[in-house]
Amino acid sequence: MAKHVGILTAGGDCPGLNAAIRAIGKGAMNTNMRVTGFRDGFRGLMENRTVVLEGESMTGLLTLGGTILGTSRDKPHRMPVNGSLKDMTDVIVDNYHRHHLDALVCIGGGGTQKNAYRLAKKGLNIITLPKTIDNDVAMTDISFGYDTALSIATEAIDRLHSTAHSHHRIIVVEIMGHNAGWLGLGAGLASGADVILIPEIPYDIQLVANAIHKRVQRGRNFSIVAVSEGALSLKEHKILNVLKARKEEARAQDKRKLMRKIVADLADFEENRTNHTLNLARILEELTGLEARLTILGHLQRGGTPSATDRVLSTKLGTACIRLIKEGVFGVMIAVQGRKVVPVPLEEVVNKRRIVPLNHAWIESARSVGTCLGDCR
Ligand code: F6P
């Protein structure tokens, strides 16, 4: 009998999701499997909202942005239901069996890998694909979506260059990436930003102003400051580390009330940072005497058609997925390591973050071409 494969996309969307769905759908058709999509991530599986993925529905997907399945950030164990968060894991497990699924493919970033792992531990045949423009999923060299976002952010900064130059301004450009600097560093490097601030290197605003000032002295009275959304000043970095250490301590001692208080403090910390790139632009204006403007690239970075590299990657991972399902390999994420596509056990993926190592070649190259990284070594 044909194997029945379920598929869902969860977390933020990104270019390449439909290319991966297509690769799985077409690969399945050629392998005597049938595929059912679940809408809006884990929520669709909980609510039995399905899409049949076969035949004509598999055409025209390779170049299409977003996800035809829809997505959500809802977690099986903390699902908003009738105004409160409920653990819907058992309903999801029941529905998996009710649909007679032989496997469930979960496509997503770090959060999705964790949620998928929880379901794998409940005995479901889970297999995952890594996608994210942040490129921060552990155990894989690359996730699809990143290459496209990198090109979009680079082109945007290229365009900001000419207007910054014409008006003799500082342009601060905020780039996505969550708590990892891959997108900010990559786009900053590719576009020749004068300053690049990433979460991995806490910055000193005075050193950034000094670097801009030095450019002015060399007759360059404009600057591009590429800032990852998660970039932290030295002061913010210190506060965050103290809060995180206190949270770990409270967790280890099982002090729940204290934990709740620290979680609230962490939320306040994030809230206070809402306008941090705008504040950064204002402070640089004061410190340098140059006019500054802020551009937030935002969701532009996640929209639209995938790059050729992402199409190839999504297709490679999607077809490997079908092969592994056929072989009965489950509880794994399909990763790229070097030149190989390999299954990595989900327990090795979860609870890790892939951030930019301080000795990464891109950091060395940025410093070598004179880019200020906020520590201005
Ligand atoms: O994880 C992808 C990402 O685009 C991050 O870079 C960003 O922090 C976040 O998602 C934005 O999420 P949302 O679309 O839910 O606002």
CSV table of C-alpha atoms and ligand atoms in Angstrom, one decimal:
chain,number,residue,atom,x,y,z
A,1,MET,CA,0.0,0.0,0.0
A,2,ALA,CA,1.2,3.6,-0.7
A,3,LYS,CA,2.8,5.3,2.2
A,4,HIS,CA,1.0,8.4,3.5
A,5,VAL,CA,3.2,11.3,4.2
A,6,GLY,CA,2.1,14.5,6.1
A,7,ILE,CA,3.8,17.8,5.6
A,8,LEU,CA,3.6,21.1,7.4
A,9,THR,CA,5.5,24.4,7.4
A,10,ALA,CA,6.0,26.2,10.7
A,11,GLY,CA,7.6,29.4,12.1
A,12,GLY,CA,8.3,32.4,9.9
A,13,ASP,CA,7.9,31.9,6.2
A,14,CYS,CA,10.9,32.2,3.8
A,15,PRO,CA,11.8,31.8,0.2
A,16,GLY,CA,12.3,28.1,-0.8
A,17,LEU,CA,9.4,26.6,1.2
A,18,ASN,CA,7.3,25.9,-1.8
A,19,ALA,CA,10.3,24.6,-3.7
A,20,ALA,CA,10.8,22.0,-0.8
A,21,ILE,CA,7.1,21.1,-0.8
A,22,ARG,CA,7.3,20.6,-4.6
A,23,ALA,CA,10.4,18.4,-4.2
A,24,ILE,CA,8.7,16.2,-1.6
A,25,GLY,CA,5.3,16.1,-3.5
A,26,LYS,CA,6.9,15.3,-6.9
A,27,GLY,CA,9.4,12.9,-5.3
A,28,ALA,CA,6.5,11.1,-3.6
A,29,MET,CA,4.5,10.8,-6.8
A,30,ASN,CA,7.4,9.0,-8.4
A,31,THR,CA,7.8,6.7,-5.4
A,32,ASN,CA,4.2,5.4,-4.8
A,33,MET,CA,3.6,7.7,-1.8
A,34,ARG,CA,0.8,10.1,-1.3
A,35,VAL,CA,1.2,13.4,0.5
A,36,THR,CA,-1.2,15.5,2.5
A,37,GLY,CA,-0.3,19.0,3.6
A,38,PHE,CA,-1.5,20.5,6.9
A,39,ARG,CA,-2.3,24.2,6.9
A,40,ASP,CA,-0.7,26.8,9.2
A,41,GLY,CA,1.9,24.6,10.9
A,42,PHE,CA,1.1,22.4,13.8
A,43,ARG,CA,-2.3,24.2,14.2
A,44,GLY,CA,-3.5,22.6,11.0
A,45,LEU,CA,-2.7,19.1,12.2
A,46,MET,CA,-4.5,19.8,15.4
A,47,GLU,CA,-7.5,21.2,13.6
A,48,ASN,CA,-7.5,18.7,10.7
A,49,ARG,CA,-7.2,21.3,8.1
A,50,THR,CA,-5.6,19.6,5.1
A,51,VAL,CA,-4.6,20.1,1.5
A,52,VAL,CA,-4.0,17.2,-1.0
A,53,LEU,CA,-0.6,17.6,-2.6
A,54,GLU,CA,-0.5,15.8,-5.9
A,55,GLY,CA,-0.8,16.2,-9.6
A,56,GLU,CA,-1.5,19.7,-10.8
A,57,SER,CA,-1.1,21.2,-7.4
A,58,MET,CA,2.6,20.5,-7.6
A,59,THR,CA,3.2,22.8,-10.6
A,60,GLY,CA,4.3,26.4,-10.5
A,61,LEU,CA,5.8,26.1,-7.0
A,62,LEU,CA,9.5,26.2,-7.6
A,63,THR,CA,9.7,30.0,-8.0
A,64,LEU,CA,6.8,30.9,-5.7
A,65,GLY,CA,7.6,32.8,-2.4
A,66,GLY,CA,6.0,32.0,1.0
A,67,THR,CA,4.3,28.7,1.6
A,68,ILE,CA,1.2,27.4,-0.1
A,69,LEU,CA,0.4,25.6,3.2
A,70,GLY,CA,0.4,28.7,5.3
A,71,THR,CA,2.4,28.8,8.5
A,72,SER,CA,2.1,29.8,12.2
A,73,ARG,CA,4.3,29.9,15.2
A,74,ASP,CA,1.9,27.8,17.3
A,75,LYS,CA,3.5,25.1,19.4
A,76,PRO,CA,1.8,21.8,20.0
A,77,HIS,CA,2.3,22.0,23.8
A,78,ARG,CA,1.3,25.7,24.1
A,79,MET,CA,-1.4,26.2,21.5
A,80,PRO,CA,-3.7,29.3,21.8
A,81,VAL,CA,-7.2,27.8,22.1
A,82,ASN,CA,-10.2,29.9,23.1
A,83,GLY,CA,-8.1,32.6,24.6
A,84,SER,CA,-5.6,30.5,26.6
A,85,LEU,CA,-2.6,28.4,26.0
A,86,LYS,CA,-3.3,24.6,26.0
A,87,ASP,CA,-1.2,21.5,25.6
A,88,MET,CA,-2.7,20.0,22.4
A,89,THR,CA,0.0,17.4,21.9
A,90,ASP,CA,-2.3,14.4,22.4
A,91,VAL,CA,-4.8,15.8,19.9
A,92,ILE,CA,-2.0,16.2,17.4
A,93,VAL,CA,-0.7,12.6,18.0
A,94,ASP,CA,-4.3,11.3,17.7
A,95,ASN,CA,-4.8,13.2,14.4
A,96,TYR,CA,-1.5,11.8,13.0
A,97,HIS,CA,-2.9,8.3,13.6
A,98,ARG,CA,-6.4,9.2,12.4
A,99,HIS,CA,-4.9,10.3,9.1
A,100,HIS,CA,-3.0,7.0,9.0
A,101,LEU,CA,0.3,8.9,8.4
A,102,ASP,CA,3.4,6.9,8.0
A,103,ALA,CA,5.6,10.0,8.4
A,104,LEU,CA,5.3,13.7,9.2
A,105,VAL,CA,7.7,16.2,7.5
A,106,CYS,CA,8.1,19.4,9.6
A,107,ILE,CA,9.8,22.2,7.7
A,108,GLY,CA,11.0,25.0,10.0
A,109,GLY,CA,13.6,26.8,11.9
A,110,GLY,CA,15.0,26.2,15.4
A,111,GLY,CA,11.6,26.4,17.2
A,112,THR,CA,10.1,23.9,14.8
A,113,GLN,CA,12.9,21.5,15.2
A,114,LYS,CA,12.2,21.5,19.0
A,115,ASN,CA,8.5,21.0,18.5
A,116,ALA,CA,9.1,18.2,16.0
A,117,TYR,CA,11.5,16.5,18.4
A,118,ARG,CA,8.7,16.6,21.1
A,119,LEU,CA,6.4,14.8,18.7
A,120,ALA,CA,9.1,12.3,17.7
A,121,LYS,CA,9.5,11.5,21.4
A,122,LYS,CA,5.7,10.7,21.4
A,123,GLY,CA,6.5,7.9,18.9
A,124,LEU,CA,5.6,9.7,15.6
A,125,ASN,CA,7.8,9.2,12.5
A,126,ILE,CA,9.1,12.7,12.2
A,127,ILE,CA,11.6,14.0,9.7
A,128,THR,CA,12.5,17.7,9.4
A,129,LEU,CA,14.0,20.2,7.0
A,130,PRO,CA,15.9,23.4,8.1
A,131,LYS,CA,14.6,26.7,6.8
A,132,THR,CA,15.3,30.2,8.0
A,133,ILE,CA,16.6,33.5,6.7
A,134,ASP,CA,18.5,33.7,10.0
A,135,ASN,CA,20.7,30.7,9.2
A,136,ASP,CA,20.8,29.8,12.9
A,137,VAL,CA,19.7,26.2,12.9
A,138,ALA,CA,22.3,24.0,14.6
A,139,MET,CA,24.1,21.1,12.9
A,140,THR,CA,23.6,22.3,9.3
A,141,ASP,CA,26.0,24.6,7.4
A,142,ILE,CA,23.1,26.3,5.7
A,143,SER,CA,19.3,26.6,5.9
A,144,PHE,CA,17.2,27.5,2.8
A,145,GLY,CA,15.9,31.0,2.8
A,146,TYR,CA,19.2,32.5,3.9
A,147,ASP,CA,20.7,32.9,0.4
A,148,THR,CA,17.7,34.8,-0.9
A,149,ALA,CA,17.5,37.1,2.1
A,150,LEU,CA,21.2,37.8,1.9
A,151,SER,CA,20.8,39.0,-1.7
A,152,ILE,CA,17.7,41.1,-0.9
A,153,ALA,CA,19.5,42.8,2.1
A,154,THR,CA,22.6,43.3,0.0
A,155,GLU,CA,20.8,44.9,-2.8
A,156,ALA,CA,18.9,47.2,-0.4
A,157,ILE,CA,22.1,48.4,1.2
A,158,ASP,CA,23.7,48.9,-2.2
A,159,ARG,CA,20.7,51.3,-2.9
A,160,LEU,CA,21.1,53.0,0.4
A,161,HIS,CA,24.7,53.8,-0.4
A,162,SER,CA,24.0,56.2,-3.2
A,163,THR,CA,21.4,58.2,-1.2
A,164,ALA,CA,23.6,58.3,1.9
A,165,HIS,CA,26.4,59.5,-0.3
A,166,SER,CA,24.3,62.2,-2.0
A,167,HIS,CA,23.0,63.6,1.3
A,168,HIS,CA,26.2,63.2,3.3
A,169,ARG,CA,24.2,61.2,5.8
A,170,ILE,CA,24.6,58.2,8.1
A,171,ILE,CA,22.1,55.5,7.1
A,172,VAL,CA,21.5,52.9,9.8
A,173,VAL,CA,20.0,49.8,8.2
A,174,GLU,CA,18.3,47.2,10.4
A,175,ILE,CA,18.6,43.6,9.2
A,176,MET,CA,16.7,40.6,10.5
A,177,GLY,CA,18.5,37.5,11.9
A,178,HIS,CA,17.0,37.1,15.4
A,179,ASN,CA,19.9,36.6,17.8
A,180,ALA,CA,22.4,35.6,15.1
A,181,GLY,CA,24.5,37.9,12.9
A,182,TRP,CA,24.7,35.8,9.8
A,183,LEU,CA,22.4,37.9,7.7
A,184,GLY,CA,23.7,41.3,9.0
A,185,LEU,CA,27.3,40.3,8.6
A,186,GLY,CA,26.9,38.6,5.2
A,187,ALA,CA,24.9,41.5,3.8
A,188,GLY,CA,27.2,44.1,5.4
A,189,LEU,CA,30.2,42.5,4.0
A,190,ALA,CA,28.7,42.0,0.5
A,191,SER,CA,27.6,45.6,0.3
A,192,GLY,CA,30.7,47.2,1.9
A,193,ALA,CA,28.9,48.6,4.9
A,194,ASP,CA,31.3,50.9,6.9
A,195,VAL,CA,30.0,49.6,10.2
A,196,ILE,CA,28.5,46.2,10.9
A,197,LEU,CA,27.0,45.4,14.3
A,198,ILE,CA,26.0,41.9,15.1
A,199,PRO,CA,24.7,40.2,18.3
A,200,GLU,CA,27.9,38.2,18.7
A,201,ILE,CA,30.1,41.3,19.2
A,202,PRO,CA,28.6,43.8,21.7
A,203,TYR,CA,29.3,47.3,20.5
A,204,ASP,CA,30.6,50.5,22.0
A,205,ILE,CA,28.6,53.4,20.4
A,206,GLN,CA,31.5,55.8,21.0
A,207,LEU,CA,33.8,53.6,19.0
A,208,VAL,CA,31.3,53.5,16.2
A,209,ALA,CA,31.1,57.3,16.2
A,210,ASN,CA,34.9,57.5,16.2
A,211,ALA,CA,35.0,55.2,13.1
A,212,ILE,CA,32.5,57.4,11.3
A,213,HIS,CA,34.4,60.5,12.4
A,214,LYS,CA,37.6,59.1,10.9
A,215,ARG,CA,35.8,58.5,7.6
A,216,VAL,CA,34.8,62.2,7.6
A,217,GLN,CA,38.4,63.2,8.2
A,218,ARG,CA,39.3,61.2,5.1
A,219,GLY,CA,36.6,63.1,3.1
A,220,ARG,CA,34.0,60.4,3.3
A,221,ASN,CA,31.1,62.3,4.9
A,222,PHE,CA,28.6,59.5,4.7
A,223,SER,CA,28.4,56.1,6.3
A,224,ILE,CA,26.4,52.9,6.1
A,225,VAL,CA,25.8,51.2,9.5
A,226,ALA,CA,24.4,47.7,9.0
A,227,VAL,CA,22.8,46.5,12.3
A,228,SER,CA,21.5,43.1,13.0
A,229,GLU,CA,18.2,43.3,14.8
A,230,GLY,CA,19.7,41.4,17.8
A,231,ALA,CA,22.8,43.6,18.1
A,232,LEU,CA,23.5,44.7,21.7
A,233,SER,CA,25.5,47.6,23.1
A,234,LEU,CA,28.0,46.6,25.8
A,235,LYS,CA,25.6,47.8,28.5
A,236,GLU,CA,22.7,45.8,27.1
A,237,HIS,CA,24.9,42.8,26.7
A,238,LYS,CA,25.9,42.9,30.4
A,239,ILE,CA,22.3,43.3,31.6
A,240,LEU,CA,21.1,40.5,29.4
A,241,ASN,CA,23.8,38.1,30.6
A,242,VAL,CA,23.0,38.9,34.3
A,243,LEU,CA,19.3,38.2,33.6
A,244,LYS,CA,20.1,34.9,31.8
A,245,ALA,CA,22.4,33.7,34.6
A,246,ARG,CA,19.8,34.5,37.2
A,247,LYS,CA,17.2,32.6,35.2
A,248,GLU,CA,19.5,29.6,35.0
A,249,GLU,CA,20.2,29.7,38.7
A,250,ALA,CA,16.5,30.0,39.6
A,251,ARG,CA,15.7,27.1,37.2
A,252,ALA,CA,18.4,24.9,38.8
A,253,GLN,CA,17.0,25.7,42.3
A,254,ASP,CA,13.4,25.2,41.0
A,255,LYS,CA,12.4,28.7,42.3
A,256,ARG,CA,9.3,29.1,40.1
A,257,LYS,CA,8.2,32.5,41.4
A,258,LEU,CA,11.6,34.0,40.9
A,259,MET,CA,11.7,32.4,37.4
A,260,ARG,CA,8.5,34.1,36.5
A,261,LYS,CA,9.8,37.5,37.7
A,262,ILE,CA,13.0,37.1,35.6
A,263,VAL,CA,11.0,36.0,32.6
A,264,ALA,CA,9.0,39.2,33.0
A,265,ASP,CA,12.2,41.2,33.4
A,266,LEU,CA,13.5,39.7,30.1
A,267,ALA,CA,10.3,40.6,28.4
A,268,ASP,CA,10.7,44.2,29.7
A,269,PHE,CA,14.3,44.2,28.4
A,270,GLU,CA,13.1,43.3,24.9
A,271,GLU,CA,10.3,45.8,25.1
A,272,ASN,CA,12.7,48.5,25.9
A,273,ARG,CA,14.8,47.6,22.9
A,274,THR,CA,11.9,48.0,20.5
A,275,ASN,CA,13.3,51.2,19.1
A,276,HIS,CA,17.0,50.4,19.6
A,277,THR,CA,18.1,51.0,16.0
A,278,LEU,CA,16.2,54.4,15.9
A,279,ASN,CA,17.9,55.3,19.2
A,280,LEU,CA,21.3,54.2,17.7
A,281,ALA,CA,20.7,56.6,14.7
A,282,ARG,CA,19.8,59.5,17.0
A,283,ILE,CA,22.9,58.9,19.2
A,284,LEU,CA,25.2,58.7,16.2
A,285,GLU,CA,23.7,62.0,14.9
A,286,GLU,CA,24.6,63.6,18.3
A,287,LEU,CA,28.0,62.1,18.5
A,288,THR,CA,29.1,62.8,14.9
A,289,GLY,CA,27.2,65.9,13.9
A,290,LEU,CA,26.0,64.1,10.7
A,291,GLU,CA,22.4,63.7,9.8
A,292,ALA,CA,21.2,60.1,10.3
A,293,ARG,CA,18.3,58.1,8.9
A,294,LEU,CA,17.0,54.6,9.8
A,295,THR,CA,15.8,52.0,7.3
A,296,ILE,CA,14.3,48.8,8.7
A,297,LEU,CA,14.4,46.2,5.9
A,298,GLY,CA,11.9,44.0,7.9
A,299,HIS,CA,9.8,41.4,6.1
A,300,LEU,CA,11.0,42.4,2.6
A,301,GLN,CA,13.9,40.1,3.4
A,302,ARG,CA,11.6,37.1,3.7
A,303,GLY,CA,9.3,37.7,0.7
A,304,GLY,CA,9.3,36.8,-2.9
A,305,THR,CA,10.9,34.3,-5.2
A,306,PRO,CA,13.8,32.1,-4.0
A,307,SER,CA,17.3,32.5,-5.4
A,308,ALA,CA,18.7,29.8,-7.6
A,309,THR,CA,20.9,28.6,-4.7
A,310,ASP,CA,17.8,28.3,-2.4
A,311,ARG,CA,15.8,26.5,-5.1
A,312,VAL,CA,18.6,23.9,-5.5
A,313,LEU,CA,19.0,23.5,-1.8
A,314,SER,CA,15.2,23.1,-1.1
A,315,THR,CA,15.0,20.6,-4.0
A,316,LYS,CA,18.1,18.7,-2.7
A,317,LEU,CA,16.7,18.5,0.9
A,318,GLY,CA,13.2,17.7,-0.3
A,319,THR,CA,14.3,14.8,-2.5
A,320,ALA,CA,16.6,13.5,0.2
A,321,CYS,CA,13.6,13.5,2.5
A,322,ILE,CA,11.7,11.2,0.3
A,323,ARG,CA,14.7,8.8,0.1
A,324,LEU,CA,15.0,8.8,3.9
A,325,ILE,CA,11.3,8.1,4.4
A,326,LYS,CA,11.5,5.2,2.0
A,327,GLU,CA,14.4,3.9,4.0
A,328,GLY,CA,12.5,4.4,7.3
A,329,VAL,CA,14.9,6.9,8.7
A,330,PHE,CA,13.0,9.1,11.3
A,331,GLY,CA,13.7,11.3,14.2
A,332,VAL,CA,16.2,13.3,12.1
A,333,MET,CA,16.7,16.7,10.5
A,334,ILE,CA,18.2,16.6,7.0
A,335,ALA,CA,21.3,18.8,7.2
A,336,VAL,CA,24.0,20.1,4.9
A,337,GLN,CA,27.4,19.3,6.2
A,338,GLY,CA,30.3,20.2,3.8
A,339,ARG,CA,29.3,18.8,0.5
A,340,LYS,CA,27.0,16.2,1.9
A,341,VAL,CA,23.3,16.0,2.8
A,342,VAL,CA,23.1,14.0,6.0
A,343,PRO,CA,20.4,13.0,8.5
A,344,VAL,CA,21.2,14.4,12.0
A,345,PRO,CA,19.3,13.0,15.0
A,346,LEU,CA,16.9,15.7,16.3
A,347,GLU,CA,18.3,15.5,19.8
A,348,GLU,CA,21.6,16.8,18.5
A,349,VAL,CA,19.8,19.8,16.8
A,350,VAL,CA,17.6,21.1,19.5
A,351,ASN,CA,18.6,23.5,22.3
A,352,LYS,CA,21.6,24.7,20.3
A,353,ARG,CA,22.0,28.0,18.4
A,354,ARG,CA,24.2,28.4,15.4
A,355,ILE,CA,25.7,31.9,15.9
A,356,VAL,CA,28.7,33.5,14.2
A,357,PRO,CA,31.9,32.2,15.8
A,358,LEU,CA,34.2,35.1,16.7
A,359,ASN,CA,37.0,33.5,14.7
A,360,HIS,CA,34.8,33.2,11.5
A,361,ALA,CA,36.5,34.1,8.3
A,362,TRP,CA,33.9,36.7,7.5
A,363,ILE,CA,34.7,38.6,10.7
A,364,GLU,CA,38.4,38.5,9.8
A,365,SER,CA,37.6,39.7,6.3
A,366,ALA,CA,35.4,42.5,7.5
A,367,ARG,CA,38.2,43.8,9.9
A,368,SER,CA,40.8,43.4,7.2
A,369,VAL,CA,38.9,45.7,4.8
A,370,GLY,CA,38.6,48.3,7.6
A,371,THR,CA,34.9,47.7,8.6
A,372,CYS,CA,34.1,48.8,12.2
A,373,LEU,CA,32.4,45.9,14.1
A,374,GLY,CA,31.6,48.1,17.1
A,375,ASP,CA,34.6,47.0,19.0
A,376,CYS,CA,36.9,48.7,16.4
A,377,ARG,CA,39.9,46.5,16.9
B,1,F6P,O1,13.1,33.8,12.0
B,1,F6P,C1,12.9,34.6,10.9
B,1,F6P,C2,12.6,36.0,11.4
B,1,F6P,O2,12.4,36.7,10.2
B,1,F6P,C3,13.6,36.7,12.2
B,1,F6P,O3,14.7,37.2,11.5
B,1,F6P,C4,12.8,37.8,12.9
B,1,F6P,O4,13.3,38.1,14.1
B,1,F6P,C5,11.4,37.1,13.0
B,1,F6P,O5,11.4,36.1,12.1
B,1,F6P,C6,10.3,38.0,12.8
B,1,F6P,O6,9.1,37.3,13.1
B,1,F6P,P1,7.6,37.8,12.7
B,1,F6P,O7,7.5,37.6,11.2
B,1,F6P,O8,6.8,36.8,13.5
B,1,F6P,O9,7.5,39.2,13.1
